[in-house]
PDB file of C-alpha atoms in Angstrom:
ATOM      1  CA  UNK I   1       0.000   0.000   0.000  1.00 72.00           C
ATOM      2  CA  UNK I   2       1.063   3.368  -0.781  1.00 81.00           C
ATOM      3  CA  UNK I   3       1.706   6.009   1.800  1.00 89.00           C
ATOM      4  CA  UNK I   4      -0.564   8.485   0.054  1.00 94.00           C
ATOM      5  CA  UNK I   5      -3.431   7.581  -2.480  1.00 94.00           C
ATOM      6  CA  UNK I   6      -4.085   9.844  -5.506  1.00 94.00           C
ATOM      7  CA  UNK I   7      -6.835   8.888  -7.878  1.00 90.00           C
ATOM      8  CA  UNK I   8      -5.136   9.876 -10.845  1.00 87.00           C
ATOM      9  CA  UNK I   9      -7.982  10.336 -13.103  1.00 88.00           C
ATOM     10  CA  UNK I  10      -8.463  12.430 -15.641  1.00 93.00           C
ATOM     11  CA  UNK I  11     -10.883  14.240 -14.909  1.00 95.00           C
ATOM     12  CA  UNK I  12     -12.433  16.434 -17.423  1.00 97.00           C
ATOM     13  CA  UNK I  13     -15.279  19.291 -15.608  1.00 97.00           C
ATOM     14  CA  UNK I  14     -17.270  22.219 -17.562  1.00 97.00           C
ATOM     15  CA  UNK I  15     -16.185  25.878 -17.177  1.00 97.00           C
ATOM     16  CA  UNK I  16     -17.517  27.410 -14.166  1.00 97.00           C
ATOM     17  CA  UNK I  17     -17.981  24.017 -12.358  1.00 97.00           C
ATOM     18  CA  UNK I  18     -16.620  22.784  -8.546  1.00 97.00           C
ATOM     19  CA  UNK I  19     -13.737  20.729  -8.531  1.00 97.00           C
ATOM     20  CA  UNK I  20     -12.946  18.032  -5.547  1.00 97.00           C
ATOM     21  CA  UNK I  21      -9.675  16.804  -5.311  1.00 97.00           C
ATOM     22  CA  UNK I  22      -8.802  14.027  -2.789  1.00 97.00           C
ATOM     23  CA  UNK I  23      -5.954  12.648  -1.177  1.00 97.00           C
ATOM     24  CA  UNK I  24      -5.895  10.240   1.447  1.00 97.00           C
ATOM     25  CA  UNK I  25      -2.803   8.691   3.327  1.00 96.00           C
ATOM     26  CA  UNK I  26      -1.650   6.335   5.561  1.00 95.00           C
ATOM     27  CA  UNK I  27       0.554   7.673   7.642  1.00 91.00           C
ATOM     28  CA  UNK I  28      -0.373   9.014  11.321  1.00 91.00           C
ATOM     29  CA  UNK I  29       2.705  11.161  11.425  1.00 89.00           C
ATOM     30  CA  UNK I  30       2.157  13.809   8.992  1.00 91.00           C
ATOM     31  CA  UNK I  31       1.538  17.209  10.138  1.00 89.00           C
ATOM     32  CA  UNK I  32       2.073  19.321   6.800  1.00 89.00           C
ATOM     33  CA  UNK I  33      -0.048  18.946   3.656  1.00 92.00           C
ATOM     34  CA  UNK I  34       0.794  20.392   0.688  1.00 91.00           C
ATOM     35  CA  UNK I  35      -1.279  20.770  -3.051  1.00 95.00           C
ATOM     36  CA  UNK I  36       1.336  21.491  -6.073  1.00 94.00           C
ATOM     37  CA  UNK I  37      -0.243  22.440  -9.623  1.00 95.00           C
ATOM     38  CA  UNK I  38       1.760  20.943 -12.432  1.00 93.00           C
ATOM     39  CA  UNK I  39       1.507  22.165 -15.966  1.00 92.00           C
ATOM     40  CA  UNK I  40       2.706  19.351 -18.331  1.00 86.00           C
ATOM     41  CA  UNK I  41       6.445  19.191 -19.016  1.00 82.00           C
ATOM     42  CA  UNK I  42       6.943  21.618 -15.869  1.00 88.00           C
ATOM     43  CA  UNK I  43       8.021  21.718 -12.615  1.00 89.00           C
ATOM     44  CA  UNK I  44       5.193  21.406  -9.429  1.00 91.00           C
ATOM     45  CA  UNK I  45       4.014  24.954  -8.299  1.00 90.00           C
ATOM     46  CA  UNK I  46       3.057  25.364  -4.747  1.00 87.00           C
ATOM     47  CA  UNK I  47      -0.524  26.057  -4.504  1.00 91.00           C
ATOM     48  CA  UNK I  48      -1.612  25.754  -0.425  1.00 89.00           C
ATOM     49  CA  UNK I  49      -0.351  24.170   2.587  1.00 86.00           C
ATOM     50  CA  UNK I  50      -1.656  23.281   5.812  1.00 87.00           C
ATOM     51  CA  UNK I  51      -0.672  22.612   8.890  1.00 83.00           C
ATOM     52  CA  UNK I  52      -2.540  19.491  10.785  1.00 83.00           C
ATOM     53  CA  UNK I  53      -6.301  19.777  10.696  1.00 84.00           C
ATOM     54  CA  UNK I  54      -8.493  22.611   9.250  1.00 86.00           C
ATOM     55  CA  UNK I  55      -9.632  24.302   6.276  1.00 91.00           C
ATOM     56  CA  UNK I  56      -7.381  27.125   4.433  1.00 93.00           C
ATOM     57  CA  UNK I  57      -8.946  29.143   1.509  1.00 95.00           C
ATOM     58  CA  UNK I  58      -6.923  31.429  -0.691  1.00 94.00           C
ATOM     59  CA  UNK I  59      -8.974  32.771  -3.652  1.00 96.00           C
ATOM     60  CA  UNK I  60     -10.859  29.977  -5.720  1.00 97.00           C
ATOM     61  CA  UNK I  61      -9.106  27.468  -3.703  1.00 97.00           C
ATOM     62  CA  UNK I  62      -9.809  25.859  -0.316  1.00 97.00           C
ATOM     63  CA  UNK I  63      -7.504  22.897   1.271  1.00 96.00           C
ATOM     64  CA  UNK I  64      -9.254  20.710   3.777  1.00 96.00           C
ATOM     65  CA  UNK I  65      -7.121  18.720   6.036  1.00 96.00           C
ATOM     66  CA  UNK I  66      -9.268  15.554   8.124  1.00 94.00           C
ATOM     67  CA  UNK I  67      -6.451  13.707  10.008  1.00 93.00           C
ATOM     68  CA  UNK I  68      -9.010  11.953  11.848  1.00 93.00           C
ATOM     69  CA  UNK I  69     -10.125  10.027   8.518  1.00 94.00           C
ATOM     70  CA  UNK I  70      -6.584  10.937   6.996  1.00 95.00           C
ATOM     71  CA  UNK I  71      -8.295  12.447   4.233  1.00 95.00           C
ATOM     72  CA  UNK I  72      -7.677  15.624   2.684  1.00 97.00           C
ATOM     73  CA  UNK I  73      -9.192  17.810  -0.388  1.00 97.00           C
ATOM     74  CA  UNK I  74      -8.239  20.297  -2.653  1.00 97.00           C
ATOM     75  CA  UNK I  75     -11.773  22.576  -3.612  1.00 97.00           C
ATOM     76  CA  UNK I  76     -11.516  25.029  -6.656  1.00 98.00           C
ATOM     77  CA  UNK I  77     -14.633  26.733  -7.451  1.00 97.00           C
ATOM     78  CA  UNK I  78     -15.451  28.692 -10.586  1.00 97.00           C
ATOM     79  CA  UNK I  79     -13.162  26.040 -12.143  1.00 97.00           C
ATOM     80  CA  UNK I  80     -11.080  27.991 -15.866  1.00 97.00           C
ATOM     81  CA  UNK I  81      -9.544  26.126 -18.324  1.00 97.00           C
ATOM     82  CA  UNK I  82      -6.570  27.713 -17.199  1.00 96.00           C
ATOM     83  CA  UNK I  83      -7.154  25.548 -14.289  1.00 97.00           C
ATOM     84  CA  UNK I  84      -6.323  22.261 -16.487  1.00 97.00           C
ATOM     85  CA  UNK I  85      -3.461  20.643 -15.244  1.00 96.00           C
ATOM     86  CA  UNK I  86      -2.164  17.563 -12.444  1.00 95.00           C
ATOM     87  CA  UNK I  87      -2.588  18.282  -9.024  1.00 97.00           C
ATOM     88  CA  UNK I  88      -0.782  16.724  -7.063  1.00 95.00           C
ATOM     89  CA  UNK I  89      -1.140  16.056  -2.752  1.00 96.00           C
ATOM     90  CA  UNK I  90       2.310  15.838  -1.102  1.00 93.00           C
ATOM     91  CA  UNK I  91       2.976  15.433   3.005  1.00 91.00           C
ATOM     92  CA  UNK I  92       5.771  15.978   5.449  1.00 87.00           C
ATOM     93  CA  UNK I  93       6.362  14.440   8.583  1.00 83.00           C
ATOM     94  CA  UNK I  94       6.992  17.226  11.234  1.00 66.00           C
ATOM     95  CA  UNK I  95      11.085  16.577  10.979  1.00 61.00           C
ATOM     96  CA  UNK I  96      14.038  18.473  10.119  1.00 55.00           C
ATOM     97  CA  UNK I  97      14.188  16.816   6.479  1.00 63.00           C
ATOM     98  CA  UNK I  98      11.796  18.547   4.638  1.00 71.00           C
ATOM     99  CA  UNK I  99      10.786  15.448   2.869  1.00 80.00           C
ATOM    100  CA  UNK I 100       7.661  15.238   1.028  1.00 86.00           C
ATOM    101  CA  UNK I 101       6.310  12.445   0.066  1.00 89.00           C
ATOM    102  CA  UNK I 102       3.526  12.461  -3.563  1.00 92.00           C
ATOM    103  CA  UNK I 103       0.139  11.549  -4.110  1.00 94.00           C
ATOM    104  CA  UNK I 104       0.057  10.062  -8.182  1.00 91.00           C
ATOM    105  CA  UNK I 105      -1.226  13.456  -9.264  1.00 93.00           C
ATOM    106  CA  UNK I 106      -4.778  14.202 -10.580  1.00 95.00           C
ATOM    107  CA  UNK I 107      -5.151  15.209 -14.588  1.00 95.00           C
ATOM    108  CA  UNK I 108      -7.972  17.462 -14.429  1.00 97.00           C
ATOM    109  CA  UNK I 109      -9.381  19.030 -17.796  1.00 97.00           C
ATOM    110  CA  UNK I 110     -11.379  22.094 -17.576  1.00 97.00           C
ATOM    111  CA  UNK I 111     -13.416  22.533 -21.038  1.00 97.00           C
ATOM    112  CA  UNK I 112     -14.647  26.300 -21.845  1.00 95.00           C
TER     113      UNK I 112
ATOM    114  CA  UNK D   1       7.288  32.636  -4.784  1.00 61.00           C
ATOM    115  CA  UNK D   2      11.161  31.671  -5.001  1.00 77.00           C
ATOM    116  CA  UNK D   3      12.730  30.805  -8.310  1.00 86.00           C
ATOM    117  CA  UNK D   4      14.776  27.881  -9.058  1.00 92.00           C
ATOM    118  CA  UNK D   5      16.205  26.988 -12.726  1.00 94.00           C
ATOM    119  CA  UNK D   6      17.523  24.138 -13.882  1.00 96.00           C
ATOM    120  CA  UNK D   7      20.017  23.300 -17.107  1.00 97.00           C
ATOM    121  CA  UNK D   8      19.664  21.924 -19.363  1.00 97.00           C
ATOM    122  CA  UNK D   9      15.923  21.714 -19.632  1.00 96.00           C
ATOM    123  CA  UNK D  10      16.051  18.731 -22.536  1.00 96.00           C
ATOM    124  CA  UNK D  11      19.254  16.169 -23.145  1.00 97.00           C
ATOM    125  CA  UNK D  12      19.294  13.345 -25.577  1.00 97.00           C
ATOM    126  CA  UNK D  13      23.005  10.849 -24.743  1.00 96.00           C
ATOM    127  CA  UNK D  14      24.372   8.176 -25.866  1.00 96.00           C
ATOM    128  CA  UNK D  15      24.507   4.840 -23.349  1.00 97.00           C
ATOM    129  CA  UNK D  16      27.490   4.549 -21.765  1.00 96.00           C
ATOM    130  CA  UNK D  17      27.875   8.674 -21.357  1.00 97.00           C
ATOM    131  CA  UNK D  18      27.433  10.501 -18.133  1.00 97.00           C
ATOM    132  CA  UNK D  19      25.032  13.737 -17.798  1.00 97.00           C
ATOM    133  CA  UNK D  20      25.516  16.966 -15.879  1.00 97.00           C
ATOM    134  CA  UNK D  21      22.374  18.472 -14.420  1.00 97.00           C
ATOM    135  CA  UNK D  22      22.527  21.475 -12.453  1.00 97.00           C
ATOM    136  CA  UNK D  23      19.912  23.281 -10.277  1.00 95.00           C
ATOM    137  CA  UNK D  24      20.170  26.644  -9.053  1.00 94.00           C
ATOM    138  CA  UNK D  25      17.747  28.942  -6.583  1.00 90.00           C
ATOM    139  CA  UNK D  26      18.106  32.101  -8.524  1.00 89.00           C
ATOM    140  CA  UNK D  27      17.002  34.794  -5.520  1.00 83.00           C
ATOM    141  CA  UNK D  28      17.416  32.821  -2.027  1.00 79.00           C
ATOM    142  CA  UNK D  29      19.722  30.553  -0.318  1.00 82.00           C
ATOM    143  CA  UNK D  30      18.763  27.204  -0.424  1.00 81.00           C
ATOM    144  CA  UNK D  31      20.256  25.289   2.500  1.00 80.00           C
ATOM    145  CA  UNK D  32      19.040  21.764   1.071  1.00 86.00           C
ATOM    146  CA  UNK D  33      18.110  21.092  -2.481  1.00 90.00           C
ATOM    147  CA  UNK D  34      15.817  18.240  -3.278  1.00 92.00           C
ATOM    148  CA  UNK D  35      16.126  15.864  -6.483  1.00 95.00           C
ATOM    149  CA  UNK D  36      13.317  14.077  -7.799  1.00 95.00           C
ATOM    150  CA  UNK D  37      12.456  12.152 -10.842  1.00 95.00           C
ATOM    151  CA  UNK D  38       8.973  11.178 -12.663  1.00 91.00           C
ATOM    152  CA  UNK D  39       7.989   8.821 -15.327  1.00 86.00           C
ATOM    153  CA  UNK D  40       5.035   9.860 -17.061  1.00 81.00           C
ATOM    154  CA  UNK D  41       1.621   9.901 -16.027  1.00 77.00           C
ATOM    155  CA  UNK D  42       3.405   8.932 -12.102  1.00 81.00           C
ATOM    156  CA  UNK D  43       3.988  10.715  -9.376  1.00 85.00           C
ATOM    157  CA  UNK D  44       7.670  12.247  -8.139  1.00 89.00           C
ATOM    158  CA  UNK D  45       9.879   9.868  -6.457  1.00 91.00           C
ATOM    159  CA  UNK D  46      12.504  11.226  -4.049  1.00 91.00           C
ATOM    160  CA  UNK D  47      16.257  10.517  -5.155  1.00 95.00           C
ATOM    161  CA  UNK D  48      18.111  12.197  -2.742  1.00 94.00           C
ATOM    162  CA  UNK D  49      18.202  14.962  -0.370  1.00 90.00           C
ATOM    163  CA  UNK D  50      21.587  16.875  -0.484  1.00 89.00           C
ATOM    164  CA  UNK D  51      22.413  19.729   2.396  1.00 84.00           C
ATOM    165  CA  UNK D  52      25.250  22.683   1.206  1.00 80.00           C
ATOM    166  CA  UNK D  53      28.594  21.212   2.142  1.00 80.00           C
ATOM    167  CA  UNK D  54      27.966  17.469   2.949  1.00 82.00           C
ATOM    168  CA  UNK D  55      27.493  14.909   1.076  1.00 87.00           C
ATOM    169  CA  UNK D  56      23.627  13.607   0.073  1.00 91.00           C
ATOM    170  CA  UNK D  57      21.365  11.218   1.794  1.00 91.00           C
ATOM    171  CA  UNK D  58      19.886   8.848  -0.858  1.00 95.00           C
ATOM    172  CA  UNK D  59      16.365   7.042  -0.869  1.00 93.00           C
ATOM    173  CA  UNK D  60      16.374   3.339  -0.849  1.00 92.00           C
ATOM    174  CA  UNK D  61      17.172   1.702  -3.965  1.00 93.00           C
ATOM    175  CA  UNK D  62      18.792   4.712  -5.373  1.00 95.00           C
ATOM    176  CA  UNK D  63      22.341   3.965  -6.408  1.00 94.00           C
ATOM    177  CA  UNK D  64      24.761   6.755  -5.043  1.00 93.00           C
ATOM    178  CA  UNK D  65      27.571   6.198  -7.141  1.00 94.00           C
ATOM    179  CA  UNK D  66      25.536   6.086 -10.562  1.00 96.00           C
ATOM    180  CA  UNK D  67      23.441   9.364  -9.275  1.00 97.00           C
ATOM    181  CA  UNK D  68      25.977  11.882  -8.317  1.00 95.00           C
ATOM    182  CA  UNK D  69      25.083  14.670  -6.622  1.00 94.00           C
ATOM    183  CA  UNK D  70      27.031  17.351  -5.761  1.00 90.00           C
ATOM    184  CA  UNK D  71      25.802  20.530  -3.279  1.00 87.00           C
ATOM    185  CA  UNK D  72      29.188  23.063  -3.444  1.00 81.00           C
ATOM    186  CA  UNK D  73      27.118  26.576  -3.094  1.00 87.00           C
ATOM    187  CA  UNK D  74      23.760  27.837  -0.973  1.00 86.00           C
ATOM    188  CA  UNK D  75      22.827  28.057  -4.717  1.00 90.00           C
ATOM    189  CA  UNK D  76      23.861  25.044  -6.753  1.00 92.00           C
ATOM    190  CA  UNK D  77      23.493  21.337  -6.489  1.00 93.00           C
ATOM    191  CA  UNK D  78      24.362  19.238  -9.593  1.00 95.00           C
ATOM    192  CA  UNK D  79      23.311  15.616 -10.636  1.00 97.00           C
ATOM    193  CA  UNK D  80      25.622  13.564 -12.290  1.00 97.00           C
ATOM    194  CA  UNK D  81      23.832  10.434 -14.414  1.00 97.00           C
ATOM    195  CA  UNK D  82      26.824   8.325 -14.517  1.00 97.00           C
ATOM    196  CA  UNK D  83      26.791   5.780 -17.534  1.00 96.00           C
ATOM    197  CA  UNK D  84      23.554   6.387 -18.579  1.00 96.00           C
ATOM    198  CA  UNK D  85      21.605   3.457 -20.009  1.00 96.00           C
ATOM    199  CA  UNK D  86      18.019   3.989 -21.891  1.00 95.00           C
ATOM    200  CA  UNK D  87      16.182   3.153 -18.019  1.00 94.00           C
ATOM    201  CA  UNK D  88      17.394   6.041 -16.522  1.00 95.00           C
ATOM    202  CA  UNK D  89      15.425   8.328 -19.358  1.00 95.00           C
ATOM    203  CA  UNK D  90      13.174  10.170 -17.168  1.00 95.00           C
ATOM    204  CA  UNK D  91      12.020  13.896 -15.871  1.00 95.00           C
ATOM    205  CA  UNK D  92      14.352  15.186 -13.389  1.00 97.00           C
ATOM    206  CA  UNK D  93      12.990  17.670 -11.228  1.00 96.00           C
ATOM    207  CA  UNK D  94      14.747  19.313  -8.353  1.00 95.00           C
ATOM    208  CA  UNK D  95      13.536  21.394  -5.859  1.00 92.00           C
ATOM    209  CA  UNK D  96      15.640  24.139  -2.850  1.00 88.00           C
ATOM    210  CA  UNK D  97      14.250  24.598   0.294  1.00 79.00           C
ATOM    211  CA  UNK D  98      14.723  27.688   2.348  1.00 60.00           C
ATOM    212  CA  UNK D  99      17.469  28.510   4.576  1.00 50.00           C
ATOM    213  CA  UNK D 100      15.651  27.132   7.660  1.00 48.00           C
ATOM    214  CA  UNK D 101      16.389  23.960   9.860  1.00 41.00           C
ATOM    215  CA  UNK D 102      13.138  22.699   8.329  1.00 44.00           C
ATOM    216  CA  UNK D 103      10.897  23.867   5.812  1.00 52.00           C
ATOM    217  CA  UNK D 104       8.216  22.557   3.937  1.00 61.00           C
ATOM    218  CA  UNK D 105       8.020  24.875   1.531  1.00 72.00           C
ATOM    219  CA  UNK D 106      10.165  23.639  -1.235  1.00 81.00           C
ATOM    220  CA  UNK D 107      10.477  25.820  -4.607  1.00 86.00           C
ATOM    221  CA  UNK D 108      10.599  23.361  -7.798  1.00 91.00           C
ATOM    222  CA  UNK D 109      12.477  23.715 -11.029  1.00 94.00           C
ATOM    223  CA  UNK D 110      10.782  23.359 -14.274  1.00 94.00           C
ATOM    224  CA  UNK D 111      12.451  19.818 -14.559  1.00 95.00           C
ATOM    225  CA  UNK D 112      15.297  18.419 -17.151  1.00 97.00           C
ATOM    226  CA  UNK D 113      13.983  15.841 -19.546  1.00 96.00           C
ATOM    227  CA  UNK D 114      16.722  13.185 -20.140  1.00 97.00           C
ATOM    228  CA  UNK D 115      16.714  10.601 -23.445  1.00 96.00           C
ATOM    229  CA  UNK D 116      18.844   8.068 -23.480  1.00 97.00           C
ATOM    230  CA  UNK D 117      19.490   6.453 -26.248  1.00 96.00           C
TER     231      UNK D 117
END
């Protein structure tokens, strides 16, 4: 079993629509989550992080965080098809190391 | 957000011939630099984490002395394919993280597509 779970999709939503990314994980241990946007043939861009539980909204976007079900979710409402890209979960131990460890990435399409 | 670059951004080699990649944070000191690499349509899988001035912790399974890495500067790490055979075509990303004991904010480069052919 993986230490996080990504459905990797695609998934392909109408202009305007709310999208629902998911990530869930198995490890009790991490405390920061993380949601990178990845344009194809790029490098990950940091969209939000959280710390432990809680909600965090910046803009269109809103990062959920349910340690209790080890679950967490990426919202983007008023979706563009600038939007359409892989997003991917990532999550960090609290340690000195700074390493993340990846969801698979979600494709999602955004059609005008 | 931070800036990091990476060169070259594509490569096409020959097997048998060994591959400089370097990574540099272009506007911060990066106290530990991150290398990654991802197949298509995968995630990224951690190589190795490298600190300025000592030498790299590698993941498991990751051979150290085919994957050089090299951290000299608070703004350059470099990643040596040694002998490159057509498995080790792949996207190599790195990423620096800031000059903190930890951080979880790590700045990505827009990756260096190796061919090996």
């Amino acid at each position: 079993q993986k230490e996080v779970e990504q459905d990797p999709g695609p998934l392909s939503v109408p202009e305007g629509a709310i999208v629902s990314l998911n990530c869930t994980y198995s490890n009790s241990a991490f405390q920061y989550f993380m949601w990178y946007r990845q344009y194809s043939r790029k490098g990950p861009e940091l969209l939000m992080y959280t710390y432990s539980s809680g909600n965090k909204e910046d803009g269109r976007f809103t990062a959920q965080v349910d340690k209790s079900s080890k679950y967490i979710s990426l919202f983007i409402r008023d979706s563009q098809p600038s939007d359409s890209a892989t997003y991917l979960c990532a999550m960090s131990a609290l340690s000195n190391t700074g390493k993340l460890i990846f969801g698979q990435g979600t494709t999602l399409q955004v059609k005008p | 957000g931070a800036v990091v670059s990476q060169h070259p951004s594509r490569v096409i080699c020959k097997s048998g011939t060994s591959v400089k990649i370097e990574c540099r944070s272009l506007d911060f000191q990066a106290t530990t630099m991150f290398w990654y690499r991802q197949f298509p349509k995968q995630s990224l899988m951690l190589m190795a984490t490298s600190n300025e001035g000592s030498k790299a912790t590698y993941e498991q399974g990751v051979e150290k002395d085919k994957f050089l890495i090299n951290h000299a500067s608070l703004t350059l790490s470099t990643l040596t394919v040694t002998s490159a055979h057509p498995e080790d075509s792949s996207f190599y990303i790195c990423s620096a993280g800031g000059g903190v004991a930890f951080s979880y904010e790590q700045y990505f480069g827009p990756g260096t597509r190796l061919t090996v052919t």
